[in-house]
Coordinates of C-alpha atoms and ligand atoms in Angstrom, one line a residue:
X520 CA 28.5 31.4 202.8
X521 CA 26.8 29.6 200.0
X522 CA 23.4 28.7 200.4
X523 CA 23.0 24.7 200.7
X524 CA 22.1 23.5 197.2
X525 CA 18.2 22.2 197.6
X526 CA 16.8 18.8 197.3
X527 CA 12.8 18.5 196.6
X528 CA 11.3 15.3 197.7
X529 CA 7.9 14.8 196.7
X530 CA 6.4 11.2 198.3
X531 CA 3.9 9.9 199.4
X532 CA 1.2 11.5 201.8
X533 CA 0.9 8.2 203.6
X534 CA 3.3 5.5 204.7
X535 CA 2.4 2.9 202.5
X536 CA 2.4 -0.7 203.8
X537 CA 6.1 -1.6 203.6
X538 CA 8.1 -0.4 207.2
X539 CA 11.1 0.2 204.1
X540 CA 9.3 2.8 203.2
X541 CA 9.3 4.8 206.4
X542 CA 12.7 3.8 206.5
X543 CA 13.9 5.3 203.6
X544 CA 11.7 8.8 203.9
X545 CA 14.3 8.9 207.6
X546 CA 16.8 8.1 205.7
X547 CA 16.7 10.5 203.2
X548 CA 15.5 12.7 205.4
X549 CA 19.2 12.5 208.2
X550 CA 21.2 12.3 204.5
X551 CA 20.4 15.8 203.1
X552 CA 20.9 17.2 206.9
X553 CA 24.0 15.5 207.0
X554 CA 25.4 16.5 203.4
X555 CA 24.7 19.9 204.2
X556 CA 21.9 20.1 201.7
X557 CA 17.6 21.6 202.3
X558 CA 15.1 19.8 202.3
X559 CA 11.9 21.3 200.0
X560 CA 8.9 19.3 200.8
X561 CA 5.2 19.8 200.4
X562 CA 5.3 21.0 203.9
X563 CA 3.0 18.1 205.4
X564 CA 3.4 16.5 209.0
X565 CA 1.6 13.2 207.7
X566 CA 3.0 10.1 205.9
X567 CA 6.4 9.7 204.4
X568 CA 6.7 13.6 203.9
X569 CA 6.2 13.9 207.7
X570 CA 9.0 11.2 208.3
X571 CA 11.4 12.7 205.8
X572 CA 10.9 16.1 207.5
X573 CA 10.8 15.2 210.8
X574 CA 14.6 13.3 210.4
X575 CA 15.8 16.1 208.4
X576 CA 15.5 18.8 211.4
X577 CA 16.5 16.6 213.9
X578 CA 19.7 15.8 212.0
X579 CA 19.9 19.6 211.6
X580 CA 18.6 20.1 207.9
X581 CA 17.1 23.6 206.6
X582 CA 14.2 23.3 205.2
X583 CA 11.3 24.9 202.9
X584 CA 7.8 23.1 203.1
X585 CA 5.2 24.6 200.4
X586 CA 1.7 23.9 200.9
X587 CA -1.4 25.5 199.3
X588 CA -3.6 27.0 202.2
X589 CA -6.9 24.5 201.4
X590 CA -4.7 21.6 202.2
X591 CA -3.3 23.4 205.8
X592 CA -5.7 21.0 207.9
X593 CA -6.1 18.0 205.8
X594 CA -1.8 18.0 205.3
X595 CA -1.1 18.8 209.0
X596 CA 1.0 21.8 207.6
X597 CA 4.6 21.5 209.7
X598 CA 4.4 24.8 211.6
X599 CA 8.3 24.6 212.8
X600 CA 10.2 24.7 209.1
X601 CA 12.7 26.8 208.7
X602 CA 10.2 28.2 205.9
X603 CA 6.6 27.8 205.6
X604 CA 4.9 28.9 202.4
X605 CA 1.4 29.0 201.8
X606 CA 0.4 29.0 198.2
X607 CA -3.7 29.9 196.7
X608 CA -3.4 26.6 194.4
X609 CA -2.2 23.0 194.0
X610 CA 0.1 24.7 190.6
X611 CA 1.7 27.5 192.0
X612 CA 3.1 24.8 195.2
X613 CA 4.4 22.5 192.4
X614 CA 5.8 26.1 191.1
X615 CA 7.3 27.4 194.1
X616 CA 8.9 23.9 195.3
X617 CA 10.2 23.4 191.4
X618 CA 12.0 26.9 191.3
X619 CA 13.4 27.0 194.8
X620 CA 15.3 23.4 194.1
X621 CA 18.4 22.1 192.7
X622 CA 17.5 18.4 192.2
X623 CA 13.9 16.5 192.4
X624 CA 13.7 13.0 194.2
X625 CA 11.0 10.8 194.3
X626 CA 10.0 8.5 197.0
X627 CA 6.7 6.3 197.3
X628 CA 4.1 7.8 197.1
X629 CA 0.5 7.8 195.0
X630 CA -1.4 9.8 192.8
X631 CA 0.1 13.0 193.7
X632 CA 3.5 12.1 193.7
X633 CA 2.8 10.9 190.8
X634 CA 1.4 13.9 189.0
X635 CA 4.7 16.0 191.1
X636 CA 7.0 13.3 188.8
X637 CA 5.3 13.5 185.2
X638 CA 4.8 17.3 185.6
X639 CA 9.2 17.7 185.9
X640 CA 9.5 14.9 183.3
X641 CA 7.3 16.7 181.1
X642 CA 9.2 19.9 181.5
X643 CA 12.7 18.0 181.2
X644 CA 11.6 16.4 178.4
X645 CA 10.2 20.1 176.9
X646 CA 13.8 21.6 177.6
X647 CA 12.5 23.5 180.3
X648 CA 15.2 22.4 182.7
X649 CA 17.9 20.1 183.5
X650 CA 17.3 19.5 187.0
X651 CA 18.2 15.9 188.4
X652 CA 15.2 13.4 188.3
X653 CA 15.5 11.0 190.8
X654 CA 13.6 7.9 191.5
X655 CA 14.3 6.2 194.8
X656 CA 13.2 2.6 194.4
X657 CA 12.4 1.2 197.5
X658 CA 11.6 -2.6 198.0
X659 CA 11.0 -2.2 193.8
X660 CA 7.9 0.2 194.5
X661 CA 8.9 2.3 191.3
X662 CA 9.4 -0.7 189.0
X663 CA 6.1 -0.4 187.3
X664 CA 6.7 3.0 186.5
X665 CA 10.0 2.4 185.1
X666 CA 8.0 -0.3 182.9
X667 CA 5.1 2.3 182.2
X668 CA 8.1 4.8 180.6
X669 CA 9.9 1.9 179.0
X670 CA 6.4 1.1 177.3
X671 CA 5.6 4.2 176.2
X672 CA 9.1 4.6 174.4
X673 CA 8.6 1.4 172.9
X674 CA 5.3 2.3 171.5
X675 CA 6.7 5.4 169.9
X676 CA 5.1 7.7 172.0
X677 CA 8.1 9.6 173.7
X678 CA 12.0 9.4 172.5
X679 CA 14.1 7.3 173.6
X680 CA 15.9 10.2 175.6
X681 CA 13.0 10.5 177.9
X682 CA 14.3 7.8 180.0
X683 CA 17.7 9.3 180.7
X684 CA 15.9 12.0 182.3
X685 CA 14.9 9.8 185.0
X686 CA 17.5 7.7 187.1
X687 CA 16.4 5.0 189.2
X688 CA 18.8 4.2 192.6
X689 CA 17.9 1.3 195.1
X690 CA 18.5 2.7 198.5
X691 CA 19.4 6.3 200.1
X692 CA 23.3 5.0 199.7
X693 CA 22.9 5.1 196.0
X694 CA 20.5 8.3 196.1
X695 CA 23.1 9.8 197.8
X696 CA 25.8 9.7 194.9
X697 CA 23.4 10.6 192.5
X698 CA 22.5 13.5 193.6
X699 CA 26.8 14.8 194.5
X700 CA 27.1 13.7 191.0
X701 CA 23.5 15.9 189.5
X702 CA 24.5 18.6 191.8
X703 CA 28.0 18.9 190.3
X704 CA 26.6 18.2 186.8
X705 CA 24.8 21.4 187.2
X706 CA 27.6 23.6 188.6
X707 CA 29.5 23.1 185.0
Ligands
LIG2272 P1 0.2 11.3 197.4 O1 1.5 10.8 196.6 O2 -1.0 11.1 196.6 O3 0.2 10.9 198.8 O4 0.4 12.9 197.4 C1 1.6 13.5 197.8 C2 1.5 15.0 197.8 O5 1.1 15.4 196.5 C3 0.4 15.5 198.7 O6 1.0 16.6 199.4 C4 -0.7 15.9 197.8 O7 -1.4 17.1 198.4 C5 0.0 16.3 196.6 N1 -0.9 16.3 195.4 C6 -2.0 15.5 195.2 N2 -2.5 15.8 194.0 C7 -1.8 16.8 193.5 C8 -1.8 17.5 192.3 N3 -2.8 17.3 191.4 N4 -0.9 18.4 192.0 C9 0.1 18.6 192.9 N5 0.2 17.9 194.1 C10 -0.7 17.0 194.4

């Protein structure tokens, strides 16, 4: 059989203050169980990752949490994926979660979902890959990034193709035909 194409979430460590948010991480969370897809995750029990990973196993979902071993106790490290692997640094996680994934999605999150997102712009925008970039925009949480990219195309500081690289879908409906259609892009 074909291994399930993989879908990395990176989100937020906390739930934010927003009950949409928790909402969406179950969500997408029951969606890639029930497409068939895996779930790679920053292996935490906490937050929106720990929603999004606790509704993908119970909907039946593999899954591959990465998680560097400092963070073990801090993260809650989910000791019941499918795959748990523990990395020395903060770069080689980002690494291990980028290679072992077919398509990147988004959720709310904060600083560190934010440095996840720009790092696989950065490389898309390099040429290094032409993984799917999602953004799932819950409740709007994502529009001032959106703003932020549009500003800095504006102001000449990235081409206009940078924001191509990024989609932006309302709800897990929308994610989930963006991500048939990414996944089938990169088949051709
Ligand atoms: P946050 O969005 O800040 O809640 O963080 C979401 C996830 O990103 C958490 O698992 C953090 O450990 C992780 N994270 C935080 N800072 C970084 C960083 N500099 N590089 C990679 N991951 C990070």
């Amino acid at each position: 059989m074909p291994s399930p194409s993989s879908i990395c979430i990176f989100c937020g460590a906390r739930a934010g203050v927003l009950p949409a948010y928790s909402q969406a991480a179950k969500e997408t969370g029951e969606m890639i169980a029930n497409m068939g897809w895996r779930l790679v995750y920053g292996a935490g029990d906490i937050g929106l990752m720990g929603e999004v990973a606790r509704a993908a196993q119970a909907a039946g979902a593999k899954t591959l949490g990465v998680m560097p071993k400092h963070l073990m106790r801090q993260e809650i490290a989910k000791r019941d994926l499918g795959q748990l692997i523990l990395t020395e640094t903060m770069h080689e996680r980002k690494k291990v979660m980028f290679m072992n994934c077919d398509a990147i999605v988004v959720l709310p999150g904060g600083g560190g979902s934010l440095d996840e997102f720009f790092e696989v712009l950065t490389w898309r925008q390099l040429g290094l890959h032409t993984k799917p970039i999602i953004l799932l925009d819950v409740a709007g949480y994502w529009q001032p990034l959106v703003a932020l990219l549009d500003h800095v195309i504006a102001h000449g500081f990235a081409d206009g193709s940078m924001r191509g690289f990024v989609q932006v879908v309302p709800d897990v409906a929308a994610l989930t035909v963006a991500l048939q259609e990414g996944l089938q892009e990169g088949l051709k």
